[in-house]
Tab-separated table of C-alpha atoms and ligand atoms in Angstrom:
chain	number	residue	atom	x	y	z
O	21	MET	CA	-23.174	11.108	-22.631
O	22	GLU	CA	-26.068	11.411	-25.194
O	23	SER	CA	-27.746	8.367	-26.530
O	24	GLU	CA	-28.325	7.907	-30.354
O	25	SER	CA	-31.884	8.511	-29.721
O	26	GLN	CA	-31.708	11.620	-27.886
O	27	THR	CA	-29.515	13.023	-30.861
O	28	THR	CA	-32.363	15.189	-32.033
O	29	ALA	CA	-32.487	17.186	-35.583
O	30	GLN	CA	-31.541	20.210	-33.560
O	31	SER	CA	-28.678	18.809	-31.190
O	32	ARG	CA	-26.919	17.524	-34.301
O	33	GLY	CA	-27.915	19.947	-36.736
O	34	LEU	CA	-30.255	19.264	-39.953
O	35	THR	CA	-29.158	17.148	-42.507
O	36	VAL	CA	-29.798	17.623	-46.005
O	37	ASN	CA	-32.600	15.180	-46.311
O	38	GLU	CA	-34.261	16.517	-43.471
O	39	ALA	CA	-34.083	20.089	-45.111
O	40	TRP	CA	-35.765	18.780	-47.996
O	41	SER	CA	-38.775	16.928	-45.836
O	42	LEU	CA	-39.370	20.290	-44.448
O	43	LEU	CA	-39.475	22.017	-47.783
O	44	LEU	CA	-41.872	19.308	-48.846
O	45	ALA	CA	-43.916	19.596	-45.694
O	46	ALA	CA	-44.120	23.368	-46.397
O	47	ARG	CA	-45.189	23.268	-49.839
O	48	ASP	CA	-48.059	20.779	-48.663
O	49	ILE	CA	-49.375	23.396	-46.119
O	50	VAL	CA	-49.238	26.082	-48.473
O	51	ASP	CA	-51.131	23.835	-51.110
O	52	SER	CA	-53.753	22.395	-48.612
O	53	THR	CA	-55.591	25.712	-48.029
O	54	GLN	CA	-56.138	28.942	-49.367
O	55	LYS	CA	-56.011	30.800	-45.862
O	56	VAL	CA	-53.003	29.782	-43.753
O	57	SER	CA	-52.859	30.666	-40.058
O	58	PRO	CA	-49.202	31.631	-39.078
O	59	CYS	CA	-47.643	28.009	-37.783
O	60	GLY	CA	-44.350	26.501	-37.798
O	61	LEU	CA	-42.339	23.220	-38.661
O	62	SER	CA	-39.717	21.263	-36.820
O	63	HIS	CA	-38.436	17.820	-36.741
O	64	GLY	CA	-39.947	14.922	-35.102
O	65	GLN	CA	-37.600	13.541	-32.028
O	66	GLU	CA	-37.439	10.139	-32.895
O	67	VAL	CA	-37.717	9.367	-36.718
O	68	GLU	CA	-35.321	11.143	-39.346
O	69	GLY	CA	-36.925	12.949	-41.626
O	70	GLN	CA	-40.281	13.307	-39.670
O	71	VAL	CA	-41.646	16.543	-39.789
O	72	ALA	CA	-44.237	17.938	-37.082
O	73	VAL	CA	-46.298	21.166	-37.250
O	74	CYS	CA	-45.732	23.114	-34.109
O	75	ASP	CA	-46.447	26.788	-32.964
O	76	ILE	CA	-44.037	29.638	-34.026
O	77	THR	CA	-42.930	30.133	-30.569
O	78	ASP	CA	-41.776	26.649	-30.115
O	79	SER	CA	-37.698	26.632	-29.709
O	80	ALA	CA	-37.776	23.546	-31.784
O	81	CYS	CA	-39.593	25.764	-34.782
O	82	LEU	CA	-37.361	25.602	-37.763
O	83	LEU	CA	-39.604	27.031	-40.314
O	84	ARG	CA	-42.671	29.222	-40.031
O	85	ILE	CA	-45.154	30.700	-42.067
O	86	ASP	CA	-47.215	34.187	-41.608
O	87	ASN	CA	-50.696	35.717	-42.643
O	88	GLU	CA	-49.136	36.528	-46.029
O	89	ARG	CA	-48.382	32.871	-46.689
O	90	VAL	CA	-44.486	33.846	-46.517
O	91	TRP	CA	-42.183	31.253	-45.333
O	92	SER	CA	-39.106	32.105	-43.648
O	93	ASP	CA	-36.624	30.169	-41.401
O	94	CYS	CA	-36.285	30.498	-37.665
O	95	THR	CA	-32.763	29.458	-36.853
O	96	SER	CA	-29.379	29.272	-38.558
O	97	LEU	CA	-28.881	25.645	-39.730
O	98	PRO	CA	-25.502	23.716	-41.005
O	99	SER	CA	-24.344	25.253	-44.245
O	100	ASP	CA	-25.613	22.878	-46.638
O	101	ALA	CA	-29.004	22.440	-45.145
O	102	GLN	CA	-29.180	26.317	-45.020
O	103	ALA	CA	-28.052	26.607	-48.767
O	104	LEU	CA	-31.083	24.409	-49.624
O	105	LEU	CA	-33.456	26.448	-47.939
O	106	ASP	CA	-32.127	29.471	-49.078
O	107	LEU	CA	-32.291	28.386	-52.941
O	108	TYR	CA	-35.951	26.465	-52.420
O	109	LEU	CA	-37.852	28.163	-49.752
O	110	PRO	CA	-38.499	31.446	-52.085
O	111	PHE	CA	-40.423	29.385	-54.744
O	112	LEU	CA	-43.178	28.356	-52.128
O	113	ASN	CA	-43.648	32.059	-51.305
O	114	PRO	CA	-46.111	34.180	-53.207
O	115	GLY	CA	-44.647	36.286	-56.113
O	116	LYS	CA	-46.017	38.635	-58.698
O	117	ASN	CA	-49.761	38.423	-59.290
O	118	ASN	CA	-49.954	35.389	-56.598
O	119	SER	CA	-47.861	32.919	-58.540
O	120	THR	CA	-44.227	32.307	-58.642
O	121	VAL	CA	-42.399	31.797	-61.735
O	122	ILE	CA	-38.865	30.437	-61.995
O	123	GLY	CA	-36.913	30.045	-64.984
O	124	HIS	CA	-33.716	27.858	-65.517
O	125	ILE	CA	-31.014	27.707	-68.053
O	126	GLY	CA	-28.096	25.320	-68.085
O	127	GLN	CA	-25.590	26.627	-70.394
O	128	SER	CA	-21.841	26.228	-71.690
O	129	LEU	CA	-19.247	29.169	-70.767
O	130	ASP	CA	-20.168	30.442	-74.562
O	131	ALA	CA	-23.749	30.759	-73.874
O	132	GLN	CA	-24.986	27.457	-75.733
O	133	ILE	CA	-27.458	25.140	-74.264
O	134	ALA	CA	-27.143	22.470	-76.828
O	135	THR	CA	-24.787	21.646	-79.786
O	136	HIS	CA	-26.005	22.894	-83.201
O	137	THR	CA	-27.601	19.388	-83.867
O	138	GLY	CA	-29.901	19.805	-80.620
O	139	ASP	CA	-27.515	17.627	-78.569
O	140	ALA	CA	-28.070	18.997	-74.612
O	141	PHE	CA	-27.228	15.406	-73.003
O	142	PHE	CA	-25.424	17.013	-70.952
O	143	VAL	CA	-24.514	20.641	-70.721
O	144	THR	CA	-24.195	20.646	-66.791
O	145	GLY	CA	-23.482	17.938	-64.659
O	146	PRO	CA	-25.425	15.486	-62.406
O	147	GLU	CA	-25.581	18.107	-59.119
O	148	ASN	CA	-27.367	20.710	-61.390
O	149	ARG	CA	-29.528	18.100	-63.090
O	150	LYS	CA	-30.836	16.836	-59.646
O	151	HIS	CA	-31.380	20.605	-58.835
O	152	LEU	CA	-33.860	20.424	-61.935
O	153	HIS	CA	-35.763	17.637	-60.071
O	154	CYS	CA	-35.934	19.606	-56.865
O	155	MET	CA	-37.656	22.477	-58.592
O	156	ARG	CA	-39.548	19.973	-60.410
O	157	ALA	CA	-41.086	18.385	-56.975
O	158	LEU	CA	-41.630	22.057	-55.725
O	159	ALA	CA	-43.495	23.156	-58.803
O	160	HIS	CA	-47.281	22.794	-59.762
O	161	ALA	CA	-46.264	22.755	-63.121
O	162	VAL	CA	-42.995	22.686	-65.502
O	163	ILE	CA	-42.755	24.540	-68.759
O	164	VAL	CA	-40.915	23.463	-72.080
O	165	GLY	CA	-41.079	24.914	-75.605
O	166	VAL	CA	-41.980	22.415	-78.228
O	167	GLU	CA	-38.519	22.379	-79.684
O	168	THR	CA	-37.095	20.903	-76.336
O	169	VAL	CA	-39.697	18.165	-76.541
O	170	VAL	CA	-38.663	17.402	-80.157
O	171	ALA	CA	-35.112	17.450	-79.614
O	172	ASP	CA	-35.006	15.779	-76.132
O	173	ASN	CA	-38.244	13.934	-75.634
O	174	PRO	CA	-37.981	14.712	-71.754
O	175	GLN	CA	-39.866	13.069	-69.191
O	176	LEU	CA	-40.036	16.044	-66.770
O	177	THR	CA	-40.416	14.045	-63.630
O	178	THR	CA	-38.930	13.840	-60.195
O	179	ARG	CA	-37.486	10.476	-60.565
O	180	ASP	CA	-34.133	11.545	-59.063
O	181	VAL	CA	-35.675	12.964	-55.760
O	182	VAL	CA	-38.383	12.397	-53.293
O	183	GLY	CA	-41.449	14.463	-54.395
O	184	GLU	CA	-44.691	14.474	-56.746
O	185	HIS	CA	-44.025	15.056	-60.401
O	186	PRO	CA	-45.528	18.311	-61.557
O	187	VAL	CA	-47.769	18.951	-64.802
O	188	ARG	CA	-45.875	18.802	-67.722
O	189	VAL	CA	-46.556	22.098	-69.992
O	190	VAL	CA	-45.587	22.393	-73.668
O	191	LEU	CA	-46.140	25.626	-75.704
O	192	ASP	CA	-46.937	24.256	-78.923
O	193	PRO	CA	-48.403	26.984	-81.074
O	194	SER	CA	-48.510	25.013	-84.421
O	195	SER	CA	-49.319	21.565	-82.783
O	196	ARG	CA	-45.874	20.164	-84.023
O	197	MET	CA	-45.450	17.934	-81.041
O	198	PRO	CA	-44.378	14.442	-82.061
O	199	GLU	CA	-47.223	11.945	-81.604
O	200	ASP	CA	-44.900	9.588	-79.992
O	201	ALA	CA	-43.575	12.045	-77.281
O	202	GLY	CA	-42.810	10.202	-74.096
O	203	MET	CA	-45.339	12.830	-72.372
O	204	LEU	CA	-48.059	12.281	-74.445
O	205	ARG	CA	-47.722	8.276	-73.577
O	206	ASP	CA	-46.195	7.572	-70.061
O	207	LYS	CA	-49.119	8.830	-67.698
O	208	SER	CA	-46.511	9.303	-65.060
O	209	ALA	CA	-48.153	12.797	-64.824
O	210	PRO	CA	-50.651	15.000	-66.523
O	211	THR	CA	-49.500	16.837	-69.737
O	212	TRP	CA	-51.061	19.930	-70.698
O	213	VAL	CA	-50.012	21.327	-74.523
O	214	ILE	CA	-50.981	25.004	-74.987
O	215	GLN	CA	-51.762	25.464	-78.879
O	216	GLY	CA	-52.824	28.240	-80.970
O	217	SER	CA	-56.863	28.620	-81.143
O	218	ASP	CA	-56.470	27.846	-84.703
O	219	ALA	CA	-54.409	24.602	-84.343
O	220	GLU	CA	-55.809	21.354	-85.344
O	221	GLN	CA	-57.093	20.118	-81.962
O	222	GLY	CA	-56.645	16.113	-82.744
O	223	ASP	CA	-58.956	13.769	-81.334
O	224	SER	CA	-57.113	12.538	-78.023
O	225	VAL	CA	-59.342	10.974	-75.683
O	226	ASP	CA	-56.642	10.471	-73.117
O	227	GLU	CA	-57.772	11.990	-69.575
O	228	ASN	CA	-54.204	12.535	-68.839
O	229	ILE	CA	-53.666	15.013	-71.821
O	230	THR	CA	-55.541	18.497	-71.891
O	231	ARG	CA	-55.010	20.899	-74.916
O	232	ILE	CA	-55.397	24.279	-73.969
O	233	CYS	CA	-55.797	26.912	-76.930
O	234	LEU	CA	-54.776	30.677	-76.628
O	235	PRO	CA	-54.719	33.529	-79.378
O	236	LEU	CA	-51.752	34.208	-81.223
O	237	LYS	CA	-50.180	37.449	-82.283
O	238	ASN	CA	-47.709	37.204	-85.155
O	239	GLY	CA	-47.435	33.502	-84.238
O	240	ARG	CA	-46.681	33.781	-80.532
O	241	MET	CA	-48.762	33.801	-77.635
O	242	GLN	CA	-48.280	36.085	-74.924
O	243	MET	CA	-46.739	34.510	-71.637
O	244	ARG	CA	-49.004	36.452	-69.307
O	245	ASP	CA	-52.041	34.489	-71.183
O	246	VAL	CA	-50.236	31.191	-70.474
O	247	LEU	CA	-49.753	31.942	-66.892
O	248	SER	CA	-53.621	33.099	-66.525
O	249	ALA	CA	-54.486	29.896	-68.223
O	250	LEU	CA	-52.229	27.564	-65.775
O	251	ALA	CA	-53.415	29.532	-62.767
O	252	GLU	CA	-57.205	29.257	-63.798
O	253	LYS	CA	-56.387	25.368	-63.450
O	254	GLY	CA	-54.807	25.901	-60.294
O	255	ALA	CA	-51.143	25.945	-60.979
O	256	SER	CA	-49.515	28.844	-59.896
O	257	ARG	CA	-45.839	27.739	-58.950
O	258	ILE	CA	-44.489	27.365	-62.205
O	259	PHE	CA	-40.951	26.235	-63.374
O	260	VAL	CA	-39.826	27.016	-66.606
O	261	GLU	CA	-37.235	24.876	-67.794
O	262	GLY	CA	-36.307	25.698	-71.352
O	263	GLY	CA	-35.421	25.938	-74.249
O	264	GLY	CA	-33.457	29.232	-74.544
O	265	LEU	CA	-36.480	30.803	-76.586
O	266	THR	CA	-39.025	29.991	-74.199
O	267	VAL	CA	-36.967	31.154	-71.181
O	268	SER	CA	-36.147	34.600	-73.024
O	269	GLY	CA	-39.878	35.039	-73.825
O	270	MET	CA	-40.676	34.477	-70.088
O	271	LEU	CA	-37.640	36.975	-69.169
O	272	THR	CA	-38.404	39.769	-71.591
O	273	GLU	CA	-42.084	39.681	-70.794
O	274	ASN	CA	-41.295	40.279	-67.113
O	275	CYS	CA	-42.973	37.102	-65.968
O	276	LEU	CA	-40.069	35.474	-64.113
O	277	ASP	CA	-39.721	36.174	-60.336
O	278	TYR	CA	-36.205	34.508	-60.340
O	279	PHE	CA	-34.067	33.188	-63.048
O	280	GLN	CA	-31.601	30.787	-62.653
O	281	LEU	CA	-28.503	30.340	-64.843
O	282	ALA	CA	-26.274	27.413	-64.438
O	283	ALA	CA	-22.822	27.915	-66.437
O	284	ALA	CA	-20.690	24.489	-66.895
O	285	PRO	CA	-17.090	24.926	-67.664
O	286	VAL	CA	-17.590	23.513	-71.263
O	287	PHE	CA	-17.344	25.078	-74.721
O	288	VAL	CA	-19.803	24.157	-77.268
O	289	GLY	CA	-19.147	26.680	-80.415
O	290	THR	CA	-21.918	27.378	-82.480
O	291	GLY	CA	-24.975	25.587	-81.203
O	292	ARG	CA	-28.390	26.513	-79.828
O	293	SER	CA	-28.477	29.969	-78.020
O	294	SER	CA	-29.003	30.256	-74.199
O	295	VAL	CA	-31.483	33.556	-73.115
O	296	ARG	CA	-31.433	36.746	-75.201
O	297	PHE	CA	-32.043	40.172	-74.091
O	298	PRO	CA	-32.840	43.442	-75.431
O	299	THR	CA	-29.764	44.864	-77.155
O	300	VAL	CA	-28.229	47.870	-75.091
O	301	MET	CA	-25.825	50.415	-76.571
O	302	SER	CA	-23.446	50.881	-73.254
O	303	MET	CA	-22.746	48.494	-70.337
O	304	ASN	CA	-24.427	51.379	-68.060
O	305	GLU	CA	-27.600	50.251	-69.732
O	306	ALA	CA	-26.867	46.681	-69.211
O	307	LEU	CA	-29.355	44.597	-66.900
O	308	ARG	CA	-27.560	43.635	-63.684
O	309	PRO	CA	-30.198	42.137	-61.356
O	310	PRO	CA	-29.286	41.170	-57.675
O	311	TYR	CA	-28.218	37.505	-57.306
O	312	SER	CA	-27.298	34.844	-54.897
O	313	LEU	CA	-24.595	32.379	-56.075
O	314	TYR	CA	-24.448	28.395	-55.675
O	315	ARG	CA	-21.715	25.893	-56.503
O	316	MET	CA	-23.262	22.875	-57.787
O	317	GLY	CA	-20.435	20.141	-58.575
O	318	ALA	CA	-18.253	21.869	-61.418
O	319	ASP	CA	-21.061	24.064	-62.092
O	320	VAL	CA	-22.073	27.685	-60.785
O	321	LEU	CA	-25.402	28.695	-60.333
O	322	TRP	CA	-26.673	32.482	-60.296
O	323	ASN	CA	-30.188	32.748	-58.931
O	324	PHE	CA	-31.251	36.141	-60.116
O	325	ASP	CA	-34.117	37.955	-58.182
O	326	LEU	CA	-35.964	39.621	-60.852
O	327	ARG	CA	-38.863	40.560	-58.598
O	328	ASP	CA	-38.096	44.398	-58.855
O	329	VAL	CA	-36.607	44.233	-62.233
O	330	ASP	CA	-38.089	45.113	-65.278
O	331	ALA	CA	-36.254	42.957	-67.805
O	332	SER	CA	-38.170	44.057	-71.159
O	333	GLU	CA	-35.804	47.560	-70.917
O	334	SER	CA	-32.569	47.449	-69.712
O	335	GLY	CA	-31.255	49.403	-66.721
O	336	ILE	CA	-29.013	48.972	-63.563
O	337	ALA	CA	-30.356	47.145	-60.670
O	338	SER	CA	-28.751	47.028	-57.593
O	339	ARG	CA	-26.060	44.698	-57.482
O	340	LYS	CA	-25.726	42.692	-54.176
O	341	SER	CA	-22.179	42.356	-53.525
O	342	PHE	CA	-20.953	39.149	-53.464
O	343	ASP	CA	-17.116	38.931	-52.248
O	344	ALA	CA	-16.655	34.993	-52.139
O	345	SER	CA	-14.129	32.907	-53.884
O	346	LEU	CA	-15.653	29.634	-55.510
O	347	ASP	CA	-14.730	27.326	-52.535
O	348	ASP	CA	-16.655	29.781	-50.084
O	349	LEU	CA	-19.823	29.351	-52.096
O	350	PRO	CA	-22.840	27.418	-50.634
O	351	ALA	CA	-22.453	24.084	-52.215
O	352	ILE	CA	-25.631	22.212	-53.005
O	353	GLU	CA	-23.557	19.064	-53.899
O	354	ARG	CA	-24.845	16.645	-51.449
O	355	LEU	CA	-28.345	16.603	-52.638
O	356	PHE	CA	-29.654	13.632	-51.094
W	12	NAP	N1	-29.334	23.359	-71.437
W	12	NAP	C1	-30.394	23.809	-70.792
W	12	NAP	O1	-30.844	24.053	-69.991
W	12	NAP	C2	-31.891	23.341	-71.840
W	12	NAP	C3	-33.289	23.315	-71.510
W	12	NAP	C4	-34.102	22.931	-72.301
W	12	NAP	C5	-33.912	22.560	-73.762
W	12	NAP	N2	-32.404	22.500	-74.096
W	12	NAP	C6	-32.065	22.381	-75.621
W	12	NAP	O2	-32.481	23.548	-76.026
W	12	NAP	C7	-33.014	23.282	-77.394
W	12	NAP	C8	-34.334	23.926	-77.687
W	12	NAP	O3	-34.557	25.323	-77.338
W	12	NAP	P1	-34.977	26.464	-78.466
W	12	NAP	O4	-34.745	27.575	-77.486
W	12	NAP	O5	-34.372	25.994	-79.599
W	12	NAP	O6	-36.609	26.071	-78.080
W	12	NAP	P2	-37.441	25.847	-77.222
W	12	NAP	O7	-37.336	27.039	-76.173
W	12	NAP	O8	-37.561	24.372	-76.503
W	12	NAP	O9	-38.802	25.911	-78.083
W	12	NAP	C9	-39.116	27.278	-78.581
W	12	NAP	C10	-40.569	26.875	-79.377
W	12	NAP	O10	-41.582	26.632	-78.534
W	12	NAP	C11	-42.741	27.546	-78.944
W	12	NAP	N3	-42.771	28.653	-78.166
W	12	NAP	C12	-41.898	29.235	-77.269
W	12	NAP	N4	-42.183	30.313	-76.759
W	12	NAP	C13	-43.510	30.667	-77.403
W	12	NAP	C14	-44.571	31.867	-77.491
W	12	NAP	N5	-44.594	32.782	-76.488
W	12	NAP	N6	-45.524	31.931	-78.097
W	12	NAP	C15	-45.604	30.629	-79.089
W	12	NAP	N7	-44.798	29.751	-79.086
W	12	NAP	C16	-43.919	29.518	-78.244
W	12	NAP	C17	-42.321	27.905	-80.504
W	12	NAP	O11	-42.774	26.839	-81.280
W	12	NAP	P3	-43.055	27.042	-82.675
W	12	NAP	O12	-41.492	27.197	-83.249
W	12	NAP	O13	-43.784	25.808	-83.258
W	12	NAP	O14	-43.588	28.252	-83.202
W	12	NAP	C18	-40.958	27.980	-80.401
W	12	NAP	O15	-40.046	27.869	-81.597
W	12	NAP	C19	-32.890	22.066	-77.857
W	12	NAP	O16	-31.922	21.348	-78.241
W	12	NAP	C20	-32.792	21.334	-76.036
W	12	NAP	O17	-32.219	20.052	-76.252
W	12	NAP	C21	-31.403	23.048	-73.223
């Protein structure tokens, strides 16, 4: 009979916690060096959650990275651990222009992200909110528009999961971020405020806060300029968390590699709008990007793959056929 200590990660299958430890170890490897040699990751045989670097030919290898810095899984895993890797591993791989940018919106079934007073607590359920913390933990930087800071005063930390806080980035062309915003005071992670080049600079001497100035055209900054400014400062894995205007800008300027839309079974009436796309005249012209689907508690998340899609113009992209009932969807329910 197999003893408790012999029950290894491989023999009993990978738990969700172990899959998350693998993802964090994979993130640390890509972030530690520019030139990665192919290697693998396996689970330590004795301590749960311990991750070891191994040869890609090792039979215990669970994840491997190639010369192009692309991670892939080596073996099929229990379904919830596999769902975790399927959803999060692509974030660690280089996307367009060597950065990876993922947008997320949590919306009601009538496409609202908050009530008309700006109340967004909460549109989606606790599973989706934990997913946001996972995305932050894998990101170098998380971006929000200033209206989200005004409405929500968010912390944008990873307090619900194991993992480092990302840099918090606020798009604030007219310097209207409230001076008492938590992100300007809490020091849990750096905060970068992106302003218009003619904006009032203020005289902050807080080393936790960096102000970056970008040129505006008709009051707007180009999202490519935003991403280049972040890349110059070493942030290339970017999570765009909202609100609707900011994610829409990233979408229509073709800056997103993936767009995650979580729909919650709730109706809000007239509120704050979710993402906006260019108008089309016929359904033939509508954008149908390939996607994968996940269930998060009562919510459903579409993970749209936009890497080969031009979202600035409409047009049909191939649709991955997905013939599953809700019960069959990979469930990201037992997140840690
Ligand atoms: N359910 C969710 O997933 C979710 C997520 C986040 C937030 N929210 C909610 O959404 C609401 C806010 O969303 P929102 O769509 O109204 O606003 P938002 O995206 O949070 O912020 C929009 C503002 O950010 C600045 N901005 C964004 N892109 C810019 C660009 N390319 N160039 C220059 N400035 C840019 C502009 O500031 P200026 O106006 O100063 O020009 C713009 O008006 C809040 O009620 C919040 O609670 C919901």
